[in-house]
XYZ file of C-alpha atoms in Angstrom:
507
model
C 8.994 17.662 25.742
C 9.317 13.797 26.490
C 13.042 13.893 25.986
C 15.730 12.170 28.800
C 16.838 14.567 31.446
C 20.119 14.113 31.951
C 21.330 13.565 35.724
C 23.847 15.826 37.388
C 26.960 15.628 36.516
C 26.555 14.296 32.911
C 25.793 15.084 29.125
C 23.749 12.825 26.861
C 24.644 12.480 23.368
C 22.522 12.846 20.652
C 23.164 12.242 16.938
C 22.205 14.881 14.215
C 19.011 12.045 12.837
C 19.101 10.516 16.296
C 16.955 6.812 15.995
C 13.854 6.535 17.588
C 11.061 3.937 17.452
C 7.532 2.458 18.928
C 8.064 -0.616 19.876
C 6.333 -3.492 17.425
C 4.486 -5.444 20.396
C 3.592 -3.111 22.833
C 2.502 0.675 21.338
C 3.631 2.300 25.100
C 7.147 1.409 24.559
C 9.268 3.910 22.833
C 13.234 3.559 22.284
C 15.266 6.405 21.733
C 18.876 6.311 21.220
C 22.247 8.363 22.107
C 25.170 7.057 23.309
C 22.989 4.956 25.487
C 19.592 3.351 24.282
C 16.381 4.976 26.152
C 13.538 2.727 26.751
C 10.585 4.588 28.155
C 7.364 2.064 29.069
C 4.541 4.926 29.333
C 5.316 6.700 26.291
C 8.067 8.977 27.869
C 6.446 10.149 30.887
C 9.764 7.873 32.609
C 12.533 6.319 30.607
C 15.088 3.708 31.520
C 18.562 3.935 30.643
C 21.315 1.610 29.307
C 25.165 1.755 30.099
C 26.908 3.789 27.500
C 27.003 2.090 24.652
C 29.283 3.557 22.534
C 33.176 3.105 22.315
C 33.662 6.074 24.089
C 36.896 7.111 21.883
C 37.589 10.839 21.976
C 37.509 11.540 18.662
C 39.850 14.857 18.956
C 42.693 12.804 20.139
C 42.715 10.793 17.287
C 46.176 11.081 15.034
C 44.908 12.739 11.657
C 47.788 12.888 9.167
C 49.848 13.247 12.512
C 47.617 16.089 14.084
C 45.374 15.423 16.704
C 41.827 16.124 15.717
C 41.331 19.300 18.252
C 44.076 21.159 17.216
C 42.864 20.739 13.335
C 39.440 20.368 12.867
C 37.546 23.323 11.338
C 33.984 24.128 13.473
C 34.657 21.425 15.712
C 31.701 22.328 18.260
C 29.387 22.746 15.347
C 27.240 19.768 16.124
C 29.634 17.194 15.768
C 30.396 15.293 18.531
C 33.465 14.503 20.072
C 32.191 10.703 21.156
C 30.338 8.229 19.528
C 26.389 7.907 19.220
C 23.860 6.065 18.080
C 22.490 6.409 14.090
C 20.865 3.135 14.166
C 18.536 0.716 16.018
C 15.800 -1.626 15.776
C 13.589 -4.505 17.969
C 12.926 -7.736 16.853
C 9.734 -8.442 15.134
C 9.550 -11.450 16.593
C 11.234 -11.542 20.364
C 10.577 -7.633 21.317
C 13.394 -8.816 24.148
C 16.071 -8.709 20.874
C 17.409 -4.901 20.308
C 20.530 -3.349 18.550
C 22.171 -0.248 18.084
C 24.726 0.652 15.761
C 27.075 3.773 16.330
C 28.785 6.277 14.103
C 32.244 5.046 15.787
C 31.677 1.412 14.233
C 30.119 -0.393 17.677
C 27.503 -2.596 16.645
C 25.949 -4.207 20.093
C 23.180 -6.521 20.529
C 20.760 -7.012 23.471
C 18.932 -10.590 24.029
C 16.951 -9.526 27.507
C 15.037 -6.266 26.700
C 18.150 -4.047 27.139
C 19.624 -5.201 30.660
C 22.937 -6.765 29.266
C 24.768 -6.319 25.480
C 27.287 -7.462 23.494
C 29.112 -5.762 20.933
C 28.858 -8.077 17.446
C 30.922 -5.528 14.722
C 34.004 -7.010 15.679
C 33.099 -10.386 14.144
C 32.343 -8.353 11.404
C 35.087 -9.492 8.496
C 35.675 -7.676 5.302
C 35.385 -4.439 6.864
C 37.679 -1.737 8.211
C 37.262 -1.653 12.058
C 35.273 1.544 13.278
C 33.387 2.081 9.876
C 30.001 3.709 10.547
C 27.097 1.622 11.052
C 24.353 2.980 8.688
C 21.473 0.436 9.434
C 20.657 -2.332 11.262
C 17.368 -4.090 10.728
C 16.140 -7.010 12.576
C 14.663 -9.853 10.659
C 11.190 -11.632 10.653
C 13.215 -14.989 9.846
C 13.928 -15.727 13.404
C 15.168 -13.609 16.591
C 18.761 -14.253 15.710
C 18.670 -12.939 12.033
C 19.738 -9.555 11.597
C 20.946 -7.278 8.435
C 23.882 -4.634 8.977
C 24.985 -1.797 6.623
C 28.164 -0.499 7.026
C 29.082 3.140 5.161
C 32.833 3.883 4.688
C 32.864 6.847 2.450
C 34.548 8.762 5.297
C 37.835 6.461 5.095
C 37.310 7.346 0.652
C 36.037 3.820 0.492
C 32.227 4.176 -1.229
C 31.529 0.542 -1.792
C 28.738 -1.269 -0.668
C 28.812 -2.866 2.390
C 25.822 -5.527 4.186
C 25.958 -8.537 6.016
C 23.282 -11.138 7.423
C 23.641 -12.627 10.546
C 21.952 -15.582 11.608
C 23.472 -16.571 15.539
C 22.806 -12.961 16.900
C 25.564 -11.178 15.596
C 28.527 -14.279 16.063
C 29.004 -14.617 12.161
C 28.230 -12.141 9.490
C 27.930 -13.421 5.846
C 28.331 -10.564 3.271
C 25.509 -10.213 0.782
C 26.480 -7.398 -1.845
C 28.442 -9.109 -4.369
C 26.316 -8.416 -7.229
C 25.498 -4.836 -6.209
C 27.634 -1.956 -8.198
C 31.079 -1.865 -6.516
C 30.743 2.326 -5.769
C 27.193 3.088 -3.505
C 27.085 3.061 -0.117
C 24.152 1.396 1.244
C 22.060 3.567 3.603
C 18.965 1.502 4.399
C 17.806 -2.379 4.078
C 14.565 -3.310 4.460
C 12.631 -7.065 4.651
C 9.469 -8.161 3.420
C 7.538 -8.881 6.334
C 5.678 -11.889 4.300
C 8.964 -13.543 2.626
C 12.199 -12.680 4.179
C 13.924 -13.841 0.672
C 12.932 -10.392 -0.968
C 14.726 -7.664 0.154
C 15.026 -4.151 -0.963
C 17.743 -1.711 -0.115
C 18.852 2.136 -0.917
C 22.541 3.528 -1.494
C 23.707 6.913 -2.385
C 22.238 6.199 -5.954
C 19.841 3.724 -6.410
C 17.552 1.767 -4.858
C 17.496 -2.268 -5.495
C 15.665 -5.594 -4.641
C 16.393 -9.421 -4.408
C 13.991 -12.030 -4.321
C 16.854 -14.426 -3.214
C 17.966 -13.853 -0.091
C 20.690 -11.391 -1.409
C 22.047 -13.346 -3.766
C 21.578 -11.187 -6.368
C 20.425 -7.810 -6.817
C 18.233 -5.794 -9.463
C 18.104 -2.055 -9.842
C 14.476 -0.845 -9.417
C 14.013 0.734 -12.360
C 11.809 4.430 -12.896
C 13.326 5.739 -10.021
C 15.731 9.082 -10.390
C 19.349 8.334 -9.652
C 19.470 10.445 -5.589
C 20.438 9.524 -1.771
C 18.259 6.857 -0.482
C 17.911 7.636 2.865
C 14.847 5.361 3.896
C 12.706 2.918 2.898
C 9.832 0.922 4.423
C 6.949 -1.494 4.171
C 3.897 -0.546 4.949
C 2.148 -3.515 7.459
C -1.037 -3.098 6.134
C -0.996 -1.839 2.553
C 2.448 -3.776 1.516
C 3.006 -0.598 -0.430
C 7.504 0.172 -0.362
C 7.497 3.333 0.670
C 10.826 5.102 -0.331
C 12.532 8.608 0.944
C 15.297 10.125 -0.906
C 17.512 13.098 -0.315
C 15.540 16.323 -2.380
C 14.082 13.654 -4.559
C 10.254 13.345 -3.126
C 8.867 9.934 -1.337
C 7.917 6.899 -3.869
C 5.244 4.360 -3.466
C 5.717 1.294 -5.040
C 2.110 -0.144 -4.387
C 1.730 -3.502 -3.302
C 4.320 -5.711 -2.879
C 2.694 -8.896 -2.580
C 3.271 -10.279 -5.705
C 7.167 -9.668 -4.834
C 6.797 -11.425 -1.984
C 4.771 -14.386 -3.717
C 7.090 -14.671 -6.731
C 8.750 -17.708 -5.881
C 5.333 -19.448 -6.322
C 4.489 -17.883 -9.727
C 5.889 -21.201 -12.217
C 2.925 -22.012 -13.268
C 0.659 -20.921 -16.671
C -1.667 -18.961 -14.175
C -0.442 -17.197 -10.885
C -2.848 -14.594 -9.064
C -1.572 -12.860 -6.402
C -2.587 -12.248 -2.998
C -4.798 -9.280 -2.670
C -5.721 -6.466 -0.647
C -8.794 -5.845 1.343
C -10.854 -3.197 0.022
C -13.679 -0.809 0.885
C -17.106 0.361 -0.295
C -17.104 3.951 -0.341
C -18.731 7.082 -2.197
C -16.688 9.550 -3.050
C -18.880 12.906 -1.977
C -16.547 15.825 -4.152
C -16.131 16.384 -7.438
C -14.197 19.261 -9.640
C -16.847 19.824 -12.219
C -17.071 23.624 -11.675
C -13.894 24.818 -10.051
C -11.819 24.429 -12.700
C -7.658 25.354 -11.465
C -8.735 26.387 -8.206
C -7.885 23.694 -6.241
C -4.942 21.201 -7.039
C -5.827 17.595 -6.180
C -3.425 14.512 -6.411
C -4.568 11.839 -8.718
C -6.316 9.295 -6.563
C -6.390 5.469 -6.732
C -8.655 4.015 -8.657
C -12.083 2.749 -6.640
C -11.865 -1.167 -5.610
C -9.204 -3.545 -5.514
C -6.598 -4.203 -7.896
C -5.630 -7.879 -9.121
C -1.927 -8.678 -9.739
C -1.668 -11.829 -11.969
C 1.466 -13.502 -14.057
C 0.644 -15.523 -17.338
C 3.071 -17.860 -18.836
C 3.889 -17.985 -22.719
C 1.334 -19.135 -24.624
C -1.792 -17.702 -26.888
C -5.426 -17.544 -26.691
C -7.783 -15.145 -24.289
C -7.888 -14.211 -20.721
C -10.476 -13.926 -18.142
C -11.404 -12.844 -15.182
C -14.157 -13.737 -12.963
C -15.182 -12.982 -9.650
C -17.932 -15.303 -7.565
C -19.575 -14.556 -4.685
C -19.896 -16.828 -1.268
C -22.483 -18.538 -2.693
C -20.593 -19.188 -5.806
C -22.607 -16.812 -8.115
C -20.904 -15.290 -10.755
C -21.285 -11.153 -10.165
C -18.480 -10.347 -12.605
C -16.457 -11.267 -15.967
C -14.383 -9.487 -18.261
C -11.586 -9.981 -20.655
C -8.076 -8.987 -19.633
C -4.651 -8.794 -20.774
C -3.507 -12.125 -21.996
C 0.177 -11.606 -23.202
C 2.934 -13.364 -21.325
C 4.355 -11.556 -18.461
C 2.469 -9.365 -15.241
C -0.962 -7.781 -15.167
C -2.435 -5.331 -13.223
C -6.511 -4.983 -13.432
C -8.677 -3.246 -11.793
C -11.971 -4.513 -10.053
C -14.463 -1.740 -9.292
C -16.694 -3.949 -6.677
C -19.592 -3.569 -8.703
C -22.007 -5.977 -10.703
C -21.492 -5.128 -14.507
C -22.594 -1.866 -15.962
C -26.357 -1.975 -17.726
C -25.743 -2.885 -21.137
C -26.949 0.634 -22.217
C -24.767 3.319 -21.359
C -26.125 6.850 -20.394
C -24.863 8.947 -22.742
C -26.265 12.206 -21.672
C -24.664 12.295 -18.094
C -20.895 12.284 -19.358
C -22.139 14.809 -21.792
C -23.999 16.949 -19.277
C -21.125 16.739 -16.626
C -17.007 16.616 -17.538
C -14.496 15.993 -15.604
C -15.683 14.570 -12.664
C -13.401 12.943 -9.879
C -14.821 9.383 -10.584
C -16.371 8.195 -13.745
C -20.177 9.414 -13.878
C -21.194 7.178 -16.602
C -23.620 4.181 -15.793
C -21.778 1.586 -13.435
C -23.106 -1.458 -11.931
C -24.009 -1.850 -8.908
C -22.002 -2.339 -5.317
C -21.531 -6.038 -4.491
C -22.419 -6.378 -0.546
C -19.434 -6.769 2.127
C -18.195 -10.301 1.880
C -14.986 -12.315 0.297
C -14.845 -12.834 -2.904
C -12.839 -15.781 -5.137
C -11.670 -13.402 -8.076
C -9.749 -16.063 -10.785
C -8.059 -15.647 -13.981
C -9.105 -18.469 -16.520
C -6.193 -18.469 -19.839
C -3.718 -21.077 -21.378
C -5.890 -23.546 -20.306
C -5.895 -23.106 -16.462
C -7.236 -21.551 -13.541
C -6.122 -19.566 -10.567
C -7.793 -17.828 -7.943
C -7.067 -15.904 -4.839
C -9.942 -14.453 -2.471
C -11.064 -10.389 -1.760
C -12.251 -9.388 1.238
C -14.587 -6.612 0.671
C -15.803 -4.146 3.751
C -18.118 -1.894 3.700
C -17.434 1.687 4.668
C -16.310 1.570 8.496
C -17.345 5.498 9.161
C -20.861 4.627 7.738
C -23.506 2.711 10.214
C -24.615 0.453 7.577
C -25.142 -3.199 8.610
C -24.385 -6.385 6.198
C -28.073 -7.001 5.972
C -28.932 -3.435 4.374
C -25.642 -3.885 1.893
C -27.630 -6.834 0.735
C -30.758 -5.296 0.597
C -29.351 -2.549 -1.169
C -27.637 -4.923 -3.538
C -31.255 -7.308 -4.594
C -33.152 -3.854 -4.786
C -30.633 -2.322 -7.292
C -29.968 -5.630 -8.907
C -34.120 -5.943 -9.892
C -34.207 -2.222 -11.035
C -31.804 -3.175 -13.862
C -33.388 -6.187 -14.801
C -36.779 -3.925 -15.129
C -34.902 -1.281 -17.070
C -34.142 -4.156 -19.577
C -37.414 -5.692 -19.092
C -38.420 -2.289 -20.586
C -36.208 -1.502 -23.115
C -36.323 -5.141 -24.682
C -39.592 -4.214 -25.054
C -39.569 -0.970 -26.393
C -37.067 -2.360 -29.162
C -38.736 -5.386 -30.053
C -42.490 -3.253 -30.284
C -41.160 0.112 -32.474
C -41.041 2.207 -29.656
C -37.963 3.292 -29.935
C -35.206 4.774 -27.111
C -36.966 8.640 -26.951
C -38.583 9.932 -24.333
C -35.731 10.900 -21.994
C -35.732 7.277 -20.257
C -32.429 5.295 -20.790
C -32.023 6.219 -24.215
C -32.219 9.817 -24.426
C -32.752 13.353 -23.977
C -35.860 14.002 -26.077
C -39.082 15.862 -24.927
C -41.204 13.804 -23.105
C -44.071 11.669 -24.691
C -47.751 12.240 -23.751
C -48.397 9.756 -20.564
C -50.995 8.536 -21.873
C -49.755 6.774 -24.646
C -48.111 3.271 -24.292
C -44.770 4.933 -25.703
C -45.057 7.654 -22.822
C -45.941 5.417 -20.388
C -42.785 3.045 -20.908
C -40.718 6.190 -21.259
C -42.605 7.281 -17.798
C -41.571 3.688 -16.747
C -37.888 3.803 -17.260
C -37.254 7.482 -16.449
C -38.655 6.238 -12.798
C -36.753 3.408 -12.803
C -33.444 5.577 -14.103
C -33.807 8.510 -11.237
C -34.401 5.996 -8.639
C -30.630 4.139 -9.764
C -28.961 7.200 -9.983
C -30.302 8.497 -6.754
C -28.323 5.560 -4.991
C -25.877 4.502 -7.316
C -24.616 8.233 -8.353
C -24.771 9.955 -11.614
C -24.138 13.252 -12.817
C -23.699 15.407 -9.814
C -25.472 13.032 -7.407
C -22.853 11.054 -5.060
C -25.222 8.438 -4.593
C -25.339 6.822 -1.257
C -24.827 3.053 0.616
C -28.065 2.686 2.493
C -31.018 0.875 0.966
C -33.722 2.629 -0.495
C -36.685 4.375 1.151
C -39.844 3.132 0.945
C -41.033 5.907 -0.897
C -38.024 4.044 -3.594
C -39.475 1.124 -3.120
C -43.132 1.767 -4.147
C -41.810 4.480 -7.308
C -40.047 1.054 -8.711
C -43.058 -0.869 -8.002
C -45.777 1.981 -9.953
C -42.480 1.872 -12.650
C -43.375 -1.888 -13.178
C -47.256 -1.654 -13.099
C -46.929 0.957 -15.944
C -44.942 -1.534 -17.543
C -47.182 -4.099 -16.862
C -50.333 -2.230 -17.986
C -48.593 -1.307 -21.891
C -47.502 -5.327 -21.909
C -50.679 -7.077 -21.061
C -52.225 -4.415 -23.229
């Protein structure tokens, strides 16, 4: 237990959902807030305390309908508190000196030196009834001085919206919910941490966004109509992360093109895009049918956001490598409006698919048919070629942090797989073109094998070796595959694969 011991002599008070946070800059500092704000500097082993913050107004001696509150007020000492507390606070992502707390009793006070001296701001708050809960407060990344407050009056019967912007530290507040609907309080208001024009904020009903500022509001829409209690976005991921009342969390993935939409006038626009990982995935749920529930994961690699304008015609997409070689291309969606494609980090599949592996095994976790192979750790220029124009962004690709696999043996890995394809088509080019068919259990079937010492069992003999040796590192069937380079003993089963090859050709 890290919490404040009080000191003789006096209570603390605590809110129901008292706030509490890790400071931004420095991950030692933690603030927790009652009726004063806590600031601890080793992770609670010692805290420091403010003056009481609050408006210390005794709530039972407050005039309701002409009766004090004491005399009146049904389960009075049931966890509601008799003085004001905190329900709100939040540091500066810019100036970690910049801190406010909001109260339940309407205080709204600001700090501009780490928590040594405040001033209370709600007063200059105008269009508001004086004492009406503060439900959020969230500093901006615009500048030190730029703050958003909530405000939720459904206790006075008023259940409009209520939030403000200021811009001087809390000397002027300028309302921003005129277009939102006239009956939701706002609980929670969240900025994008990469544009602080788009905004997105939850009220007993909905939850919304503005790309302006807060100019204008939209309703996000395929959301269930609940409480919004919280909402966040994530620092990394730019995922909005939503928590309702009884209605589950929501994951909007990837905000960036949100963020970025201000920029998107043009014919082409591709979005900013994540970072993204080479992995294998080591389970499957071939054979254990409804015994284990499993989420649906993401889907492997990075995703590309991109906006088209009107207009007809195809769309590509292309992705080059550092030294401007192409290792991908494919068509995508080329109607007017926002795409989302997928980019597996792989070279293109082999032009012959495998038909007996998705045959042999169903209903794997990741597709089991023939992919390409893993592109090596590096960035990426993926772009979008339609109506005429061109636009890129970059990828950063990693390889898989828990695995001790250098750069180096990611390329290695990469040339090695990239010449086994080339001699699987090398092989069955010539199979086609001589009458030898696909048989023989290489890449075109399951058929008995042929005699080896026939040229037609021999290049069968050839591409099977070729074929286990892929699938052995690249996955297939119940094989996870695996990110190191091949062995030497690979190496030389490739190299006998080609000499057979070699022998039947110079025949």
């Amino acid at each position: 237990d890290i919490s404040p011991i009080e000191p003789p002599g006096e209570n603390y008070r605590f809110d129901w959902t008292s706030p509490m946070m890790l400071s931004q800059h420095d991950p030692d500092v933690l603030y927790v807030a009652g009726n004063r704000l806590f600031i601890s500097h080793n992770r609670g082993s010692s805290w420091q305390r403010t003056e009481d913050l609050s408006r210390q107004i005794d709530r039972d001696e407050l005039d309701i309908m002409g009766v004090k509150g004491r005399d009146i007020t049904i389960s009075r000492n049931d966890g509601t508190g008799s003085f004001g507390e905190a329900v709100t606070l939040d540091e500066s992502p810019i100036d970690p000196s910049v801190l406010w707390v909001g109260f339940d009793d309407g205080n709204l006070q600001v700090s501009r030196d780490g928590g040594a001296t405040w001033s209370e701001v709600s007063r200059n708050v105008i269009g508001i009834t004086d004492g009406t809960y503060v439900s959020r407060i969230t500093a901006s990344y615009r500048s030190p001085g730029t703050a958003y407050a909530a405000f939720d009056g459904h206790r006075d019967g008023d259940f409009a919206p209520y939030v403000f912007r200021t811009e001087d530290f809390g000397g002027s507040w300028q309302p921003i919910q005129s277009t939102l609907p006239e009956l939701g309080v706002v609980n929670v208001i969240v900025e994008h941490p990469d544009n602080p024009d788009v905004l997105f904020l939850g009220t007993e009903h909905h939850a919304f966004a503005s790309t302006d500022a807060g100019a204008s509001w939209a309703q996000i829409p395929n959301l269930p109509t609940t409480h919004y209690d919280d909402m966040l976005i994530h620092p990394r991921e730019k995922d909005l992360v939503l928590g309702t009342h009884g209605r589950s969390f929501w994951i909007l993935d990837d905000t960036r093109a949100l963020a970025e939409w201000g920029n998107a006038s043009g014919p082409v626009t591709v979005f900013s895009a994540d970072r993204s990982t080479i992995q294998v995935y080591r389970k499957d749920t071939s054979y254990r049918g409804q015994a284990a529930f499993a989420g649906t994961n993401p889907v492997d690699g990075v995703e590309i956001t991109y906006k088209l304008g009107a207009g007809g015609g195809d769309a590509t997409l292309s992705v080059t490598n550092a030294m401007g070689t192409t290792v991908r291309e494919m068509r995508v969606p080329s109607s007017a409006g926002t795409h989302r494609v997928n980019w597996d980090l792989r070279h293109p599949a082999p032009g012959s698919a495998d038909t007996w592996q998705r045959f042999m095994n169903p209903e794997l976790a990741r597709s089991i048919a023939d992919r390409g192979p893993w592109v090596s750790p590096g960035t990426y220029v993926v772009t979008v070629n339609a109506r005429g124009a061109t636009a890129s962004t970059q990828v950063v690709v990693r390889g898989d942090p828990e695995m001790p696999i250098t750069v180096a043996m990611y390329e290695s890995r990469e040339r090695f797989m990239l010449e086994a394809l080339a001699l699987t088509d090398e092989i069955n080019t010539y199979r086609s073109e001589n009458g030898f068919g696909g048989g023989g259990r290489g890449r075109g079937g399951r058929g008995a094998r042929l005699p080896i010492d026939t040229p037609a069992g021999k290049l069968a003999a050839a591409a099977r070796t070729v074929q286990q040796v892929y699938s052995a590192l690249n996955g297939g069937g119940v094989r996870p595959g695996t990110l190191y380079p091949p062995t030497e003993s690979q190496r030389a089963a490739v190299q006998n694969a080609r000499a057979l090859f070699e022998e039947v050709r110079g025949g």
